[in-house]
Amino acid sequence: MSKPKLAYYLAGGCGGCDIAVVDLSETLIDVALAVDIVFWAPTVADAKYKDLEAMPDGSIDVGLISGNVRNSEHEHIAHVLRNKCKVLIAFGICATNGGIKGLVNLHTTEELLDKAYINTFSTDNPNKDLPQTSMVLDGKYELTLPSLMYARPLDQVVKVDYYIGGCPPHYEHVKKAFTALLSGQLPPPGSWITMGKAVCEVCGRNPVLQGKPKKFATTVKRTIDGAPTEDGCLLEEGYLCLGPVTQGDCGSKCPAANVPCRGCGGPIPGVKDYSLRAISAIASMLDNEELIEQIPDPVHLFYRYTLPSSFPYKRLKS
Amino acid sequence: MKKIEINPMTRLEGHGKITIFLDEQGNVDNAFMQVVEFMGYEKFLIGMPIEEVPRTVSTICGV
């Protein structure tokens, strides 16, 4: 039997998900021996887009895409990979929900370009030049760039078979996902590949797991306001932790390091709009309504990883 | 003028492409390296509590 063919494409991401795969270390050798990697660009293999485009449709068994879809090149390659791959996986929170880079949707392209290329203290751009999708330099050199788009999760562009959360996915979770893939033990198409538990359910700070009652937060704190107790619930102490609604395939690594969860794991099963559920969860754990006023910068907290997939945003765009 | 495109540049994070222009004799007339992506952190970070910034900007490049 021939080995399953694997393709990996980094769209509008940071390469952190690629590194999460490389972090499999010795296990990566087993994975590499078990599959035939036909495309992994731009990070790991020396493959070009035209090589991918030349492959027959349906000839790749599994395709992984990390990063969101942010420009015309990402969109094009997402469509190409969908045609070439039997199974397509949104890998990491940018591909599943938009990710941190999806926060660009808070602004117009003009505002973003103006801040980055013109209106910044350290920028020297007297002619106010901005990137152009096509230009002719010196009257003879024709150059092109992809056109910018609002950030979209992969499933707003092509059909996605499976979702894997995380920013990036923890390598132990990647290992489990690859094992499931290679053994064919996958959930129904359209599912998240997850153990299905929330961060709280695997958190050493969860009072319920220690047989203690859960208390409301009577204050709202920022992490610069001091260090939390060694083993108490961050939320009870007022640090706004999104563990209750976030997939815990990370093993609750951030709360273990005194850092409240920010939701990179993606929504726990049954949640359609992560951000709304997170707002609801936090609101239900505060002692009184006045505390809501004290939440610093709610947009960057509740929508940090999921803005392009959120319900109000999708309605706004349609 | 003949144009050769190398797309994408590989074994790095971030998307780039190289365009090489050849003259009539087939010699390199000029070559360009373009970064084809734009992110926008300069703008969308504004308003974020400072203690949240390090774990956010670590996604500019995760390699």
Coordinates of C-alpha atoms in Angstrom, one line a residue:
Chain A
M1 CA 0.0 0.0 0.0
S2 CA 1.3 3.4 -0.9
K3 CA 1.8 6.0 1.9
P4 CA -0.9 8.6 2.4
K5 CA 0.1 11.9 0.8
L6 CA 0.2 15.0 3.0
A7 CA 0.2 18.7 2.1
Y8 CA 0.7 21.7 4.4
Y9 CA 0.1 25.3 3.5
L10 CA 0.7 28.4 5.7
A11 CA -1.8 31.1 4.7
G12 CA -2.2 34.2 6.8
G13 CA -0.5 32.9 9.9
C14 CA 2.8 33.1 11.7
G15 CA 4.4 29.7 11.2
G16 CA 3.8 28.8 14.9
C17 CA 1.6 25.9 13.9
D18 CA 4.3 24.6 11.6
I19 CA 6.7 24.7 14.5
A20 CA 4.1 22.9 16.6
V21 CA 4.3 20.0 14.1
V22 CA 8.1 20.2 14.2
D23 CA 7.9 20.1 18.0
L24 CA 6.7 16.5 17.6
S25 CA 10.5 15.9 17.6
E26 CA 11.2 12.1 17.5
T27 CA 7.6 11.4 16.7
L28 CA 7.9 13.6 13.7
I29 CA 10.3 11.0 12.3
D30 CA 7.6 8.3 12.6
V31 CA 5.1 10.6 11.0
A32 CA 7.5 11.5 8.2
L33 CA 8.2 7.8 7.5
A34 CA 4.4 7.0 7.5
V35 CA 3.4 9.7 5.0
D36 CA 4.6 11.2 1.8
I37 CA 4.9 15.0 2.2
V38 CA 4.1 16.4 -1.3
F39 CA 3.9 20.0 -0.4
W40 CA 4.8 22.1 2.7
A41 CA 5.2 25.8 1.9
P42 CA 6.4 28.3 2.5
T43 CA 8.1 27.1 5.7
V44 CA 9.5 23.7 5.6
A45 CA 9.8 22.1 2.1
D46 CA 11.1 23.8 -1.1
A47 CA 7.8 23.5 -3.0
K48 CA 6.3 26.1 -5.3
Y49 CA 2.7 26.9 -6.0
K50 CA 2.9 25.8 -9.6
D51 CA 4.0 22.3 -8.5
L52 CA 0.9 22.1 -6.3
E53 CA -1.3 23.4 -9.1
A54 CA 0.1 20.7 -11.5
M55 CA -0.9 17.8 -9.2
P56 CA -4.1 15.9 -10.2
D57 CA -7.3 16.8 -8.3
G58 CA -8.0 14.5 -5.4
S59 CA -4.5 13.2 -5.4
I60 CA -3.5 14.3 -1.9
D61 CA -5.0 12.4 1.0
V62 CA -4.7 15.0 3.8
G63 CA -4.2 18.8 3.5
L64 CA -3.5 21.0 6.5
I65 CA -3.9 24.8 6.3
S66 CA -2.8 27.1 9.1
G67 CA -3.4 30.8 9.1
N68 CA -6.5 32.7 8.0
V69 CA -7.4 33.8 4.5
R70 CA -6.4 37.5 4.3
N71 CA -5.4 38.1 0.6
S72 CA -6.1 36.8 -2.9
E73 CA -3.1 34.5 -2.8
H74 CA -4.3 32.7 0.4
E75 CA -7.7 32.4 -1.2
H76 CA -6.4 31.0 -4.4
I77 CA -4.2 28.4 -2.7
A78 CA -7.0 27.4 -0.3
H79 CA -9.2 26.6 -3.4
V80 CA -6.3 24.7 -5.1
L81 CA -5.7 22.6 -2.0
R82 CA -9.4 21.9 -1.5
N83 CA -9.5 20.5 -5.1
K84 CA -6.3 18.4 -4.6
C85 CA -7.1 17.1 -1.1
K86 CA -9.5 14.4 -0.1
V87 CA -9.5 15.6 3.5
L88 CA -8.8 19.3 4.4
I89 CA -8.0 20.3 8.0
A90 CA -8.2 23.9 9.4
F91 CA -5.1 23.7 11.6
G92 CA -4.7 26.2 14.5
I93 CA -7.0 29.0 15.6
C94 CA -6.3 31.4 12.7
A95 CA -7.6 28.8 10.2
T96 CA -10.5 27.7 12.4
N97 CA -11.7 31.1 13.7
G98 CA -9.5 33.9 12.3
G99 CA -7.0 34.1 15.1
I100 CA -5.1 37.1 16.5
K101 CA -4.4 38.2 12.9
G102 CA -8.2 38.3 12.4
L103 CA -8.3 41.4 14.6
V104 CA -7.5 43.3 11.4
N105 CA -11.3 43.2 10.8
L106 CA -11.7 45.9 13.5
H107 CA -10.4 48.4 10.9
T108 CA -10.6 49.2 7.3
T109 CA -7.7 48.3 5.0
E110 CA -7.1 52.1 4.5
E111 CA -6.8 52.6 8.3
L112 CA -4.4 49.7 8.6
L113 CA -2.2 50.7 5.7
D114 CA -2.2 54.4 6.8
K115 CA -0.9 53.4 10.3
A116 CA 1.7 50.9 9.0
Y117 CA 3.1 52.9 6.1
I118 CA 2.5 56.6 6.7
N119 CA 1.3 57.7 10.1
T120 CA 3.8 56.1 12.5
F121 CA 6.5 57.8 14.5
S122 CA 9.3 55.7 13.0
T123 CA 8.1 55.7 9.4
D124 CA 10.0 57.7 6.8
N125 CA 7.7 57.8 3.7
P126 CA 7.5 61.4 2.4
N127 CA 5.7 60.3 -0.8
K128 CA 3.1 58.4 1.2
D129 CA 3.7 55.3 -1.0
L130 CA 1.5 52.3 -0.3
P131 CA 1.6 48.7 -1.6
Q132 CA 0.0 48.4 -5.0
T133 CA -1.5 45.2 -6.5
S134 CA 0.2 46.0 -9.8
M135 CA 2.8 48.5 -10.9
V136 CA 5.3 49.1 -13.6
L137 CA 8.7 50.2 -12.3
D138 CA 11.0 52.3 -14.5
G139 CA 8.6 51.9 -17.4
K140 CA 9.5 48.2 -17.9
Y141 CA 9.4 46.0 -14.8
E142 CA 5.9 44.7 -14.2
L143 CA 5.4 43.7 -10.6
T144 CA 2.3 42.4 -8.8
L145 CA 1.1 41.8 -5.2
P146 CA -2.0 39.9 -4.0
S147 CA -4.9 42.1 -3.1
L148 CA -5.8 42.5 0.6
M149 CA -9.1 41.2 2.0
Y150 CA -10.9 41.1 5.3
A151 CA -9.5 38.1 7.3
R152 CA -11.7 35.0 7.1
P153 CA -11.5 31.6 8.7
L154 CA -10.9 28.8 6.2
D155 CA -14.5 27.5 6.3
Q156 CA -15.8 30.9 5.0
V157 CA -13.8 30.2 1.8
V158 CA -13.8 26.4 1.2
K159 CA -15.4 23.3 2.8
V160 CA -13.4 22.2 5.8
D161 CA -13.5 18.6 7.0
Y162 CA -11.8 18.9 10.4
Y163 CA -10.9 21.6 12.9
I164 CA -7.9 21.7 15.2
G165 CA -7.6 24.7 17.6
G166 CA -4.7 26.3 19.5
C167 CA -2.3 29.1 19.0
P168 CA -0.4 27.0 18.2
P169 CA -1.9 23.6 18.9
H170 CA 0.1 22.0 21.7
Y171 CA 2.4 19.3 20.3
E172 CA 0.9 16.6 22.5
H173 CA -2.4 17.5 20.9
V174 CA -0.8 17.5 17.4
K175 CA 0.5 14.0 18.2
K176 CA -2.9 12.7 19.1
A177 CA -4.4 14.3 16.0
F178 CA -1.8 12.8 13.7
T179 CA -2.3 9.4 15.4
A180 CA -6.0 9.7 14.8
L181 CA -5.4 10.7 11.2
L182 CA -3.0 8.0 10.4
S183 CA -5.1 5.3 12.0
G184 CA -8.3 6.5 10.4
Q185 CA -10.0 6.9 13.8
L186 CA -11.6 10.3 13.1
P187 CA -14.8 11.8 14.3
P188 CA -17.6 12.6 11.8
P189 CA -16.6 15.1 9.1
G190 CA -17.1 18.8 10.2
S191 CA -15.9 18.0 13.7
W192 CA -13.2 19.5 15.8
I193 CA -10.4 17.1 16.7
T194 CA -10.4 17.6 20.5
M195 CA -10.8 15.6 23.6
G196 CA -13.9 17.7 24.2
K197 CA -13.0 19.0 27.7
A198 CA -12.7 22.7 28.7
V199 CA -9.5 24.2 30.1
C200 CA -11.2 24.3 33.5
E201 CA -11.8 20.6 33.4
V202 CA -8.0 19.9 33.2
C203 CA -6.9 22.9 35.3
G204 CA -5.1 22.3 38.6
R205 CA -6.6 25.5 39.9
N206 CA -10.2 24.5 39.5
P207 CA -11.8 24.4 43.0
V208 CA -14.6 22.1 41.8
L209 CA -12.0 19.4 41.0
Q210 CA -10.7 19.8 44.5
G211 CA -14.1 19.3 46.0
K212 CA -14.5 22.9 46.9
P213 CA -17.4 25.3 46.0
K214 CA -17.1 27.7 43.2
K215 CA -17.1 31.4 44.3
F216 CA -18.0 34.6 42.4
A217 CA -15.3 37.1 41.5
T218 CA -15.7 40.2 43.7
T219 CA -13.1 42.2 41.8
V220 CA -11.6 42.5 38.3
K221 CA -7.8 42.4 38.1
R222 CA -5.2 42.7 35.4
T223 CA -2.1 40.5 35.6
I224 CA 0.0 43.6 36.3
D225 CA -2.0 44.1 39.5
G226 CA -0.1 41.3 41.3
A227 CA 0.5 37.6 41.3
P228 CA -2.4 35.1 41.8
T229 CA -2.3 32.6 44.6
E230 CA -0.5 29.4 44.0
D231 CA -3.4 27.1 43.4
G232 CA -6.6 29.2 43.4
C233 CA -9.0 29.7 40.6
L234 CA -7.8 32.8 38.5
L235 CA -11.4 33.8 37.8
E236 CA -12.4 33.7 41.5
E237 CA -9.5 36.0 42.2
G238 CA -10.7 38.4 39.5
Y239 CA -8.3 37.6 36.7
L240 CA -10.5 37.2 33.6
C241 CA -9.7 33.7 32.5
L242 CA -11.6 32.2 29.5
G243 CA -10.9 28.6 30.6
P244 CA -14.7 27.7 31.1
V245 CA -15.5 28.0 27.3
T246 CA -12.1 27.0 25.7
Q247 CA -11.0 23.6 24.6
G248 CA -8.4 22.2 27.0
D249 CA -6.3 20.2 24.7
C250 CA -3.4 22.4 25.8
G251 CA -3.5 20.8 29.2
S252 CA -4.2 24.2 30.8
K253 CA -0.7 25.3 30.4
C254 CA -1.3 29.1 30.8
P255 CA -3.2 29.0 34.1
A256 CA -0.5 26.7 35.4
A257 CA 1.9 29.5 34.7
N258 CA -0.2 32.1 36.5
V259 CA -1.5 33.4 33.1
P260 CA -5.3 33.5 32.5
C261 CA -6.6 31.6 29.5
R262 CA -7.3 33.9 26.5
G263 CA -9.1 31.3 24.4
C264 CA -6.7 30.2 21.7
G265 CA -7.9 26.6 22.0
G266 CA -11.2 27.4 20.3
P267 CA -14.8 26.8 21.4
I268 CA -15.7 23.8 23.6
P269 CA -18.1 21.4 21.8
G270 CA -21.6 22.8 21.3
V271 CA -20.6 26.4 21.2
K272 CA -21.2 28.1 17.9
D273 CA -20.1 31.6 18.7
Y274 CA -17.1 31.5 21.0
S275 CA -16.9 35.2 21.9
L276 CA -20.6 35.5 22.8
R277 CA -20.3 32.4 25.0
A278 CA -17.1 33.8 26.6
I279 CA -18.9 37.1 27.5
S280 CA -21.8 35.1 28.9
A281 CA -19.5 32.9 30.9
I282 CA -17.5 35.8 32.4
A283 CA -20.7 37.8 33.2
S284 CA -22.2 34.9 35.0
M285 CA -19.1 34.6 37.3
L286 CA -18.9 38.2 38.4
D287 CA -20.4 39.1 41.8
N288 CA -22.2 42.3 40.6
E289 CA -22.9 44.2 37.4
E290 CA -20.6 47.1 38.3
L291 CA -17.6 44.9 37.8
I292 CA -18.4 44.7 34.1
E293 CA -17.4 48.4 33.8
Q294 CA -14.0 47.4 35.0
I295 CA -13.2 44.9 32.3
P296 CA -10.3 46.5 30.4
D297 CA -10.6 46.4 26.6
P298 CA -13.4 43.8 26.2
V299 CA -12.9 43.5 22.4
H300 CA -9.3 42.4 22.6
L301 CA -10.2 40.0 25.4
F302 CA -13.4 38.3 24.2
Y303 CA -12.7 38.5 20.4
R304 CA -8.9 38.0 20.4
Y305 CA -8.9 34.8 18.5
T306 CA -12.4 34.6 17.0
L307 CA -13.5 37.9 15.6
P308 CA -13.9 36.8 11.9
S309 CA -16.0 33.8 13.0
S310 CA -18.2 35.7 15.4
F311 CA -21.9 36.0 14.8
P312 CA -22.3 39.8 14.9
Y313 CA -19.3 40.2 12.6
K314 CA -20.6 37.8 10.1
R315 CA -24.0 39.6 10.1
L316 CA -22.3 42.9 9.6
K317 CA -20.5 41.6 6.5
S318 CA -23.5 40.0 4.9
Chain B
M1 CA 11.7 41.0 -21.6
K2 CA 11.5 37.6 -20.1
K3 CA 10.2 37.3 -16.5
I4 CA 10.8 34.5 -14.1
E5 CA 8.8 34.3 -10.9
I6 CA 9.9 32.2 -7.9
N7 CA 6.8 31.9 -5.7
P8 CA 6.8 31.3 -2.9
M9 CA 10.2 31.8 -1.4
T10 CA 10.6 28.8 0.9
R11 CA 12.0 27.7 4.2
L12 CA 11.0 30.9 6.0
E13 CA 7.9 32.2 7.7
G14 CA 6.1 34.9 5.9
H15 CA 5.3 35.0 2.2
G16 CA 7.7 36.4 -0.3
K17 CA 8.3 36.1 -4.0
I18 CA 11.2 36.8 -6.3
T19 CA 10.8 38.2 -9.8
I20 CA 13.8 38.1 -12.2
F21 CA 13.8 40.0 -15.5
L22 CA 16.0 38.8 -18.3
D23 CA 17.2 40.9 -21.3
E24 CA 17.3 39.8 -24.9
Q25 CA 20.6 37.9 -24.4
G26 CA 19.1 36.0 -21.5
N27 CA 21.2 37.8 -18.9
V28 CA 19.7 39.1 -15.7
D29 CA 18.6 42.7 -16.2
N30 CA 17.0 43.2 -12.8
A31 CA 15.6 41.2 -9.9
F32 CA 13.1 42.0 -7.2
M33 CA 12.2 40.5 -3.8
Q34 CA 8.7 41.3 -2.6
V35 CA 7.0 40.6 0.7
V36 CA 3.5 39.8 -0.4
E37 CA 1.8 39.9 3.0
F38 CA 0.6 42.7 5.1
M39 CA -0.6 42.2 8.7
G40 CA -1.6 45.4 10.5
Y41 CA -0.5 44.9 14.1
E42 CA 0.5 48.6 14.2
K43 CA -3.2 49.5 14.2
F44 CA -5.1 46.7 15.8
L45 CA -3.0 46.6 18.9
I46 CA -4.0 50.1 19.9
G47 CA -6.0 50.0 23.1
M48 CA -4.8 46.6 24.2
P49 CA -3.6 46.4 27.9
I50 CA 0.2 46.5 27.8
E51 CA 0.6 43.2 29.7
E52 CA -1.3 41.4 27.0
V53 CA 0.9 42.7 24.2
P54 CA 3.9 40.3 24.4
R55 CA 1.7 37.2 24.0
T56 CA -0.1 38.9 21.1
V57 CA 2.8 40.1 19.1
S58 CA 4.5 36.8 19.4
T59 CA 2.2 35.8 16.5
I60 CA 3.8 38.3 14.1
C61 CA 6.3 35.4 13.6
G62 CA 5.9 32.2 15.4
V63 CA 9.1 30.5 14.1

